[in-house]
Amino acid sequence: MDASLNLILSFNVIAPLFFLMVIGYVLVHGTKLADKELCSKANALVFKVFLPCMLFKNIYQSDIKTQMKGELCLFAAGSLLVLFLLLCFIVPRIVKQENQQGVVIQGIFRSNYVIFGVAVVESMYGSENTVTAAILSAILVPMYNLLAVIALSVFGEKREHDWKKVIGNIVKNPLILASVLGILFSCASIRLPQAVETTVSDLAKLATPIAFLILGGDFDFSKVKGNLKTAGWVIFVKMIALPAVMIPIIISMGYRNAELLSALLAYQTPVAVSSYIMAQQAGADEQLAGQLVVFSSAASVVTLFVTIFLLRQLGYLL
């Protein structure tokens, strides 16, 4: 395919998400139409209603028995666990400031996959091809949360955690519940009444635009000062080095198109916004955590665009 056409197609996948973030930033910081308080409330609405509806719909409307890629799911979960263990071994030997160690560990392994993963795949291949990304969300999101708690408790200042409460929160996570329900409905061939299905579908359509508007609105460039060196190499490892290692492995496993894109996004999406909140609650370096969210979100616009363009040029994403 012509390089210029691939360039345009790659731009058209990423640009709308970037524009939504810019609009969100302008609405919060440049007008009186929205503020941080509204973003906080809208964020809860997206997390508890819109995103669960999107995940449920994408899985529910798929033929999970034939579309689920078991080997890819196992690889994603296994590689995340291996990466986490390697980071726990390496990071404390490089980062000497104790309250930054857990932040750096979660900053590298923890991705905002639940928002970027499904959204980018849907933008490129349509909602009917997002089942792999949706199932990966159901697997990776609870792992991100559990491993982040471990990282911040073992490599941080506050080491006391109510593990029963942590596990309970993971089990009650709306995204996990929605994914499990979607899998059950799909496998059992249970169909919702048309009116209910249409309502769920309409709510699901709100997830991506509102989530990216909020992400842009939450940007605070005043927090990017300091820790530039640490934040810089963390972003390099997360957004460039790690994908450069993992993408060839996924390709060698035979995955292409929507499945390949779903998998690579597990390694090249920005740091989850909730990592800042968790770092704050754990007594870790919340400023560094916030900087990692801002820098990785900004960098993703370029790195995802370049990755998609190159893979299209090489014929792996058609």
mmCIF file of C-alpha atoms in Angstrom:
data_model
loop_
_atom_site.group_PDB
_atom_site.id
_atom_site.type_symbol
_atom_site.label_atom_id
_atom_site.label_comp_id
_atom_site.label_asym_id
_atom_site.label_seq_id
_atom_site.Cartn_x
_atom_site.Cartn_y
_atom_site.Cartn_z
ATOM 1 C CA MET A 1 0.000 0.000 0.000
ATOM 2 C CA ASP A 2 1.161 3.519 -0.799
ATOM 3 C CA ALA A 3 3.069 5.157 2.067
ATOM 4 C CA SER A 4 1.089 8.397 1.848
ATOM 5 C CA LEU A 5 -2.188 6.483 2.139
ATOM 6 C CA ASN A 6 -0.879 4.597 5.186
ATOM 7 C CA LEU A 7 0.198 7.925 6.662
ATOM 8 C CA ILE A 8 -3.306 9.335 6.235
ATOM 9 C CA LEU A 9 -5.002 6.207 7.598
ATOM 10 C CA SER A 10 -2.682 6.116 10.631
ATOM 11 C CA PHE A 11 -3.314 9.800 11.282
ATOM 12 C CA ASN A 12 -7.072 9.267 11.051
ATOM 13 C CA VAL A 13 -6.887 6.567 13.761
ATOM 14 C CA ILE A 14 -4.979 8.653 16.322
ATOM 15 C CA ALA A 15 -5.934 12.239 15.469
ATOM 16 C CA PRO A 16 -9.574 12.103 16.699
ATOM 17 C CA LEU A 17 -8.409 10.875 20.120
ATOM 18 C CA PHE A 18 -5.819 13.655 20.274
ATOM 19 C CA PHE A 19 -8.383 16.276 19.228
ATOM 20 C CA LEU A 20 -10.763 15.099 21.963
ATOM 21 C CA MET A 21 -8.002 15.519 24.561
ATOM 22 C CA VAL A 22 -7.224 19.020 23.256
ATOM 23 C CA ILE A 23 -10.907 19.994 23.404
ATOM 24 C CA GLY A 24 -11.131 18.623 26.960
ATOM 25 C CA TYR A 25 -8.094 20.648 28.002
ATOM 26 C CA VAL A 26 -9.499 23.836 26.451
ATOM 27 C CA LEU A 27 -12.929 23.325 28.037
ATOM 28 C CA VAL A 28 -11.449 22.963 31.535
ATOM 29 C CA HIS A 29 -8.560 25.420 31.357
ATOM 30 C CA GLY A 30 -9.821 27.957 28.827
ATOM 31 C CA THR A 31 -13.549 28.285 29.460
ATOM 32 C CA LYS A 32 -16.067 28.286 32.285
ATOM 33 C CA LEU A 33 -18.036 25.407 30.789
ATOM 34 C CA ALA A 34 -16.166 22.757 32.776
ATOM 35 C CA ASP A 35 -13.810 22.481 35.737
ATOM 36 C CA LYS A 36 -11.865 19.862 37.691
ATOM 37 C CA GLU A 37 -14.885 19.053 39.848
ATOM 38 C CA LEU A 38 -16.978 18.274 36.778
ATOM 39 C CA CYS A 39 -14.129 16.137 35.400
ATOM 40 C CA SER A 40 -14.010 14.175 38.645
ATOM 41 C CA LYS A 41 -17.753 13.463 38.577
ATOM 42 C CA ALA A 42 -17.729 12.656 34.864
ATOM 43 C CA ASN A 43 -14.755 10.357 35.381
ATOM 44 C CA ALA A 44 -16.751 8.343 37.930
ATOM 45 C CA LEU A 45 -19.662 8.169 35.482
ATOM 46 C CA VAL A 46 -17.403 6.907 32.695
ATOM 47 C CA PHE A 47 -15.782 4.330 34.977
ATOM 48 C CA LYS A 48 -19.026 3.037 36.496
ATOM 49 C CA VAL A 49 -21.443 3.314 33.545
ATOM 50 C CA PHE A 50 -20.120 4.124 30.076
ATOM 51 C CA LEU A 51 -16.953 1.977 29.962
ATOM 52 C CA PRO A 52 -18.677 -1.081 31.505
ATOM 53 C CA CYS A 53 -21.448 -0.743 28.894
ATOM 54 C CA MET A 54 -18.838 -0.536 26.138
ATOM 55 C CA LEU A 55 -16.940 -3.605 27.337
ATOM 56 C CA PHE A 56 -20.161 -5.581 27.847
ATOM 57 C CA LYS A 57 -21.506 -4.640 24.412
ATOM 58 C CA ASN A 58 -18.285 -5.485 22.575
ATOM 59 C CA ILE A 59 -18.056 -8.931 24.172
ATOM 60 C CA TYR A 60 -21.819 -9.605 24.181
ATOM 61 C CA GLN A 61 -22.149 -8.919 20.451
ATOM 62 C CA SER A 62 -19.216 -11.160 19.538
ATOM 63 C CA ASP A 63 -18.962 -14.894 19.060
ATOM 64 C CA ILE A 64 -16.533 -15.376 21.900
ATOM 65 C CA LYS A 65 -16.287 -19.127 21.398
ATOM 66 C CA THR A 66 -14.644 -18.641 18.001
ATOM 67 C CA GLN A 67 -13.124 -15.167 18.389
ATOM 68 C CA MET A 68 -11.341 -15.483 21.735
ATOM 69 C CA LYS A 69 -7.585 -15.878 21.332
ATOM 70 C CA GLY A 70 -6.639 -17.996 24.350
ATOM 71 C CA GLU A 71 -2.931 -18.135 23.557
ATOM 72 C CA LEU A 72 -2.747 -14.363 23.156
ATOM 73 C CA CYS A 73 -4.562 -13.777 26.461
ATOM 74 C CA LEU A 74 -2.204 -16.130 28.274
ATOM 75 C CA PHE A 75 0.783 -14.419 26.684
ATOM 76 C CA ALA A 76 -0.464 -10.960 27.695
ATOM 77 C CA ALA A 77 -1.047 -12.026 31.309
ATOM 78 C CA GLY A 78 2.210 -13.973 31.522
ATOM 79 C CA SER A 79 4.343 -11.237 29.964
ATOM 80 C CA LEU A 80 2.835 -8.652 32.317
ATOM 81 C CA LEU A 81 3.734 -10.791 35.328
ATOM 82 C CA VAL A 82 7.282 -11.394 34.061
ATOM 83 C CA LEU A 83 7.715 -7.675 33.351
ATOM 84 C CA PHE A 84 6.509 -6.823 36.851
ATOM 85 C CA LEU A 85 8.968 -9.235 38.483
ATOM 86 C CA LEU A 86 11.856 -7.886 36.380
ATOM 87 C CA LEU A 87 10.962 -4.312 37.330
ATOM 88 C CA CYS A 88 10.818 -5.240 41.023
ATOM 89 C CA PHE A 89 14.354 -6.581 40.696
ATOM 90 C CA ILE A 90 15.860 -3.834 38.502
ATOM 91 C CA VAL A 91 14.175 -0.547 39.513
ATOM 92 C CA PRO A 92 15.241 -0.495 43.226
ATOM 93 C CA ARG A 93 18.848 -0.833 42.041
ATOM 94 C CA ILE A 94 18.520 2.189 39.742
ATOM 95 C CA VAL A 95 16.087 4.486 41.567
ATOM 96 C CA LYS A 96 17.524 5.312 44.975
ATOM 97 C CA GLN A 97 14.700 7.509 46.285
ATOM 98 C CA GLU A 98 12.439 5.022 48.065
ATOM 99 C CA ASN A 99 9.129 6.778 47.511
ATOM 100 C CA GLN A 100 9.769 6.835 43.742
ATOM 101 C CA GLN A 101 10.520 3.145 43.281
ATOM 102 C CA GLY A 102 6.930 1.895 43.319
ATOM 103 C CA VAL A 103 5.837 4.834 41.153
ATOM 104 C CA VAL A 104 8.426 3.980 38.504
ATOM 105 C CA ILE A 105 7.524 0.273 38.565
ATOM 106 C CA GLN A 106 3.811 0.911 38.043
ATOM 107 C CA GLY A 107 4.593 3.685 35.559
ATOM 108 C CA ILE A 108 6.263 1.176 33.240
ATOM 109 C CA PHE A 109 3.919 -1.806 33.488
ATOM 110 C CA ARG A 110 0.566 -0.128 34.101
ATOM 111 C CA SER A 111 -1.310 1.084 31.025
ATOM 112 C CA ASN A 112 -4.519 2.994 30.404
ATOM 113 C CA TYR A 113 -5.594 0.037 28.286
ATOM 114 C CA VAL A 114 -9.266 0.110 29.180
ATOM 115 C CA ILE A 115 -9.643 3.495 27.448
ATOM 116 C CA PHE A 116 -7.006 3.420 24.702
ATOM 117 C CA GLY A 117 -7.112 -0.300 23.881
ATOM 118 C CA VAL A 118 -10.712 -0.694 22.748
ATOM 119 C CA ALA A 119 -10.913 2.870 21.401
ATOM 120 C CA VAL A 120 -7.946 2.561 19.021
ATOM 121 C CA VAL A 121 -8.975 -0.900 17.789
ATOM 122 C CA GLU A 122 -12.549 0.282 17.235
ATOM 123 C CA SER A 123 -11.333 3.379 15.436
ATOM 124 C CA MET A 124 -9.330 1.256 13.002
ATOM 125 C CA TYR A 125 -11.334 -1.953 12.634
ATOM 126 C CA GLY A 126 -14.848 -1.185 13.913
ATOM 127 C CA SER A 127 -16.668 -2.322 17.059
ATOM 128 C CA GLU A 128 -17.244 -5.828 15.686
ATOM 129 C CA ASN A 129 -13.487 -6.504 15.890
ATOM 130 C CA THR A 130 -12.884 -5.278 19.456
ATOM 131 C CA VAL A 131 -13.643 -8.538 21.267
ATOM 132 C CA THR A 132 -9.952 -9.383 21.771
ATOM 133 C CA ALA A 133 -9.251 -5.924 23.189
ATOM 134 C CA ALA A 134 -12.310 -6.152 25.448
ATOM 135 C CA ILE A 135 -11.298 -9.577 26.797
ATOM 136 C CA LEU A 136 -7.717 -8.399 27.317
ATOM 137 C CA SER A 137 -9.157 -5.504 29.347
ATOM 138 C CA ALA A 138 -10.987 -7.994 31.559
ATOM 139 C CA ILE A 139 -7.710 -9.844 32.156
ATOM 140 C CA LEU A 140 -5.221 -6.984 32.399
ATOM 141 C CA VAL A 141 -7.207 -4.394 34.398
ATOM 142 C CA PRO A 142 -7.434 -6.481 37.608
ATOM 143 C CA MET A 143 -3.788 -7.485 37.197
ATOM 144 C CA TYR A 144 -2.755 -3.832 36.852
ATOM 145 C CA ASN A 145 -4.617 -2.932 40.031
ATOM 146 C CA LEU A 146 -3.315 -5.833 42.108
ATOM 147 C CA LEU A 147 0.306 -5.481 40.944
ATOM 148 C CA ALA A 148 0.189 -1.706 41.467
ATOM 149 C CA VAL A 149 -0.861 -2.210 45.090
ATOM 150 C CA ILE A 150 1.981 -4.693 45.597
ATOM 151 C CA ALA A 151 4.508 -2.319 43.989
ATOM 152 C CA LEU A 152 3.428 0.685 46.043
ATOM 153 C CA SER A 153 3.305 -1.285 49.292
ATOM 154 C CA VAL A 154 6.620 -3.116 48.943
ATOM 155 C CA PHE A 155 8.517 -0.256 47.286
ATOM 156 C CA GLY A 156 7.006 2.752 49.031
ATOM 157 C CA GLU A 157 6.622 4.491 52.356
ATOM 158 C CA LYS A 158 3.238 3.091 53.414
ATOM 159 C CA ARG A 159 3.477 -0.663 53.696
ATOM 160 C CA GLU A 160 0.239 -1.463 55.476
ATOM 161 C CA HIS A 161 -2.668 -2.507 53.268
ATOM 162 C CA ASP A 162 -5.969 -4.193 53.901
ATOM 163 C CA TRP A 163 -5.582 -6.987 51.371
ATOM 164 C CA LYS A 164 -9.155 -8.220 51.852
ATOM 165 C CA LYS A 165 -10.391 -4.753 50.918
ATOM 166 C CA VAL A 166 -8.037 -4.605 47.939
ATOM 167 C CA ILE A 167 -9.218 -7.967 46.603
ATOM 168 C CA GLY A 168 -12.833 -7.000 47.294
ATOM 169 C CA ASN A 169 -12.432 -3.806 45.279
ATOM 170 C CA ILE A 170 -10.933 -5.767 42.388
ATOM 171 C CA VAL A 171 -13.789 -8.273 42.425
ATOM 172 C CA LYS A 172 -16.344 -5.427 42.511
ATOM 173 C CA ASN A 173 -14.619 -3.480 39.731
ATOM 174 C CA PRO A 174 -17.381 -2.433 37.261
ATOM 175 C CA LEU A 175 -15.127 -3.131 34.276
ATOM 176 C CA ILE A 176 -14.444 -6.669 35.431
ATOM 177 C CA LEU A 177 -18.095 -7.331 36.253
ATOM 178 C CA ALA A 178 -19.187 -6.030 32.842
ATOM 179 C CA SER A 179 -16.609 -8.179 31.069
ATOM 180 C CA VAL A 180 -17.632 -11.310 32.991
ATOM 181 C CA LEU A 181 -21.314 -10.671 32.214
ATOM 182 C CA GLY A 182 -20.468 -10.142 28.553
ATOM 183 C CA ILE A 183 -18.580 -13.437 28.431
ATOM 184 C CA LEU A 184 -21.447 -15.300 30.148
ATOM 185 C CA PHE A 185 -24.099 -13.808 27.846
ATOM 186 C CA SER A 186 -22.021 -14.491 24.737
ATOM 187 C CA CYS A 187 -21.112 -18.082 25.653
ATOM 188 C CA ALA A 188 -24.690 -18.911 26.722
ATOM 189 C CA SER A 189 -26.160 -17.143 23.659
ATOM 190 C CA ILE A 190 -28.415 -15.040 25.913
ATOM 191 C CA ARG A 191 -29.971 -12.124 24.053
ATOM 192 C CA LEU A 192 -31.211 -8.933 25.663
ATOM 193 C CA PRO A 193 -34.570 -7.387 24.723
ATOM 194 C CA GLN A 194 -34.090 -5.045 21.757
ATOM 195 C CA ALA A 195 -34.892 -1.924 23.801
ATOM 196 C CA VAL A 196 -32.315 -2.852 26.476
ATOM 197 C CA GLU A 197 -29.679 -3.743 23.887
ATOM 198 C CA THR A 198 -30.172 -0.395 22.120
ATOM 199 C CA THR A 199 -29.887 1.484 25.424
ATOM 200 C CA VAL A 200 -26.657 -0.307 26.348
ATOM 201 C CA SER A 201 -25.280 0.380 22.870
ATOM 202 C CA ASP A 202 -26.127 4.088 23.114
ATOM 203 C CA LEU A 203 -24.424 4.360 26.518
ATOM 204 C CA ALA A 204 -21.399 2.510 25.150
ATOM 205 C CA LYS A 205 -21.005 5.111 22.388
ATOM 206 C CA LEU A 206 -20.446 7.789 25.038
ATOM 207 C CA ALA A 207 -17.472 6.028 26.651
ATOM 208 C CA THR A 208 -14.658 6.960 24.256
ATOM 209 C CA PRO A 209 -15.427 10.648 23.583
ATOM 210 C CA ILE A 210 -16.163 11.511 27.205
ATOM 211 C CA ALA A 211 -13.179 9.514 28.530
ATOM 212 C CA PHE A 212 -10.770 11.374 26.243
ATOM 213 C CA LEU A 213 -12.349 14.744 26.993
ATOM 214 C CA ILE A 214 -11.773 14.060 30.697
ATOM 215 C CA LEU A 215 -8.216 12.872 30.056
ATOM 216 C CA GLY A 216 -7.481 16.172 28.325
ATOM 217 C CA GLY A 217 -9.250 18.151 31.038
ATOM 218 C CA ASP A 218 -7.149 16.458 33.726
ATOM 219 C CA PHE A 219 -3.891 17.591 32.113
ATOM 220 C CA ASP A 220 -1.964 19.975 34.351
ATOM 221 C CA PHE A 221 1.216 21.167 32.679
ATOM 222 C CA SER A 222 2.277 22.979 35.852
ATOM 223 C CA LYS A 223 3.133 19.549 37.257
ATOM 224 C CA VAL A 224 5.703 18.662 34.619
ATOM 225 C CA LYS A 225 8.498 20.562 36.378
ATOM 226 C CA GLY A 226 11.070 18.489 38.230
ATOM 227 C CA ASN A 227 11.875 14.788 37.903
ATOM 228 C CA LEU A 228 12.380 15.297 34.168
ATOM 229 C CA LYS A 229 15.293 12.853 33.968
ATOM 230 C CA THR A 230 13.485 10.049 35.791
ATOM 231 C CA ALA A 231 10.221 10.664 33.954
ATOM 232 C CA GLY A 232 12.068 10.832 30.640
ATOM 233 C CA TRP A 233 13.688 7.411 30.851
ATOM 234 C CA VAL A 234 10.508 5.826 32.234
ATOM 235 C CA ILE A 235 8.536 7.126 29.231
ATOM 236 C CA PHE A 236 11.264 5.947 26.858
ATOM 237 C CA VAL A 237 11.177 2.430 28.307
ATOM 238 C CA LYS A 238 7.379 2.289 28.364
ATOM 239 C CA MET A 239 6.489 3.906 25.057
ATOM 240 C CA ILE A 240 9.462 2.885 22.864
ATOM 241 C CA ALA A 241 11.777 0.194 24.267
ATOM 242 C CA LEU A 242 9.116 -2.177 25.647
ATOM 243 C CA PRO A 243 6.957 -2.146 22.479
ATOM 244 C CA ALA A 244 10.106 -2.633 20.370
ATOM 245 C CA VAL A 245 10.717 -5.892 22.251
ATOM 246 C CA MET A 246 7.130 -7.152 22.514
ATOM 247 C CA ILE A 247 5.707 -6.355 19.071
ATOM 248 C CA PRO A 248 8.100 -8.668 17.137
ATOM 249 C CA ILE A 249 7.246 -11.487 19.567
ATOM 250 C CA ILE A 250 3.510 -11.009 18.991
ATOM 251 C CA ILE A 251 4.056 -10.920 15.219
ATOM 252 C CA SER A 252 6.133 -14.110 15.403
ATOM 253 C CA MET A 253 3.175 -15.786 17.133
ATOM 254 C CA GLY A 254 1.201 -15.215 13.942
ATOM 255 C CA TYR A 255 -1.145 -12.432 15.030
ATOM 256 C CA ARG A 256 -2.156 -9.735 12.580
ATOM 257 C CA ASN A 257 -4.639 -6.879 12.173
ATOM 258 C CA ALA A 258 -7.107 -6.370 15.093
ATOM 259 C CA GLU A 259 -5.521 -9.080 17.263
ATOM 260 C CA LEU A 260 -2.022 -7.653 16.768
ATOM 261 C CA LEU A 261 -3.223 -4.120 17.465
ATOM 262 C CA SER A 262 -5.120 -5.262 20.573
ATOM 263 C CA ALA A 263 -2.000 -6.933 21.940
ATOM 264 C CA LEU A 264 0.541 -4.221 21.158
ATOM 265 C CA LEU A 265 -1.666 -1.610 22.841
ATOM 266 C CA ALA A 266 -1.129 -3.466 26.113
ATOM 267 C CA TYR A 267 2.486 -2.292 25.952
ATOM 268 C CA GLN A 268 2.234 1.127 24.299
ATOM 269 C CA THR A 269 -0.675 2.943 25.935
ATOM 270 C CA PRO A 270 -0.152 5.780 28.460
ATOM 271 C CA VAL A 271 0.109 5.341 32.206
ATOM 272 C CA ALA A 272 -3.336 4.932 33.797
ATOM 273 C CA VAL A 273 -4.684 8.123 35.364
ATOM 274 C CA SER A 274 -5.653 6.169 38.484
ATOM 275 C CA SER A 275 -1.956 5.465 39.129
ATOM 276 C CA TYR A 276 -1.634 9.064 40.356
ATOM 277 C CA ILE A 277 -4.444 8.580 42.885
ATOM 278 C CA MET A 278 -3.006 5.266 44.100
ATOM 279 C CA ALA A 279 0.462 6.777 44.504
ATOM 280 C CA GLN A 280 -1.041 9.633 46.509
ATOM 281 C CA GLN A 281 -2.903 7.242 48.816
ATOM 282 C CA ALA A 282 0.191 5.086 49.266
ATOM 283 C CA GLY A 283 2.392 8.011 50.328
ATOM 284 C CA ALA A 284 4.575 7.653 47.228
ATOM 285 C CA ASP A 285 5.869 10.472 45.006
ATOM 286 C CA GLU A 286 2.530 11.692 43.637
ATOM 287 C CA GLN A 287 4.164 14.492 41.627
ATOM 288 C CA LEU A 288 6.255 11.996 39.663
ATOM 289 C CA ALA A 289 3.187 9.794 39.190
ATOM 290 C CA GLY A 290 1.241 12.762 37.793
ATOM 291 C CA GLN A 291 4.099 13.692 35.476
ATOM 292 C CA LEU A 292 4.230 10.159 34.096
ATOM 293 C CA VAL A 293 0.512 10.335 33.248
ATOM 294 C CA VAL A 294 0.929 13.675 31.462
ATOM 295 C CA PHE A 295 4.135 12.794 29.583
ATOM 296 C CA SER A 296 2.996 9.321 28.504
ATOM 297 C CA SER A 297 -0.384 10.625 27.293
ATOM 298 C CA ALA A 298 1.338 13.299 25.205
ATOM 299 C CA ALA A 299 3.984 10.873 23.902
ATOM 300 C CA SER A 300 1.380 8.260 22.937
ATOM 301 C CA VAL A 301 -0.013 10.515 20.229
ATOM 302 C CA VAL A 302 3.335 10.273 18.422
ATOM 303 C CA THR A 303 4.419 6.743 19.335
ATOM 304 C CA LEU A 304 1.079 5.101 18.481
ATOM 305 C CA PHE A 305 0.907 6.990 15.214
ATOM 306 C CA VAL A 306 4.442 5.905 14.231
ATOM 307 C CA THR A 307 3.845 2.291 15.305
ATOM 308 C CA ILE A 308 0.578 1.960 13.388
ATOM 309 C CA PHE A 309 2.099 3.603 10.315
ATOM 310 C CA LEU A 310 5.156 1.301 10.309
ATOM 311 C CA LEU A 311 3.086 -1.851 10.839
ATOM 312 C CA ARG A 312 0.755 -0.841 8.025
ATOM 313 C CA GLN A 313 3.735 -0.261 5.781
ATOM 314 C CA LEU A 314 5.064 -3.716 6.629
ATOM 315 C CA GLY A 315 1.667 -5.293 5.951
ATOM 316 C CA TYR A 316 0.911 -6.446 9.505
ATOM 317 C CA LEU A 317 -2.029 -4.065 10.025
ATOM 318 C CA LEU A 318 -4.315 -4.064 6.988
#
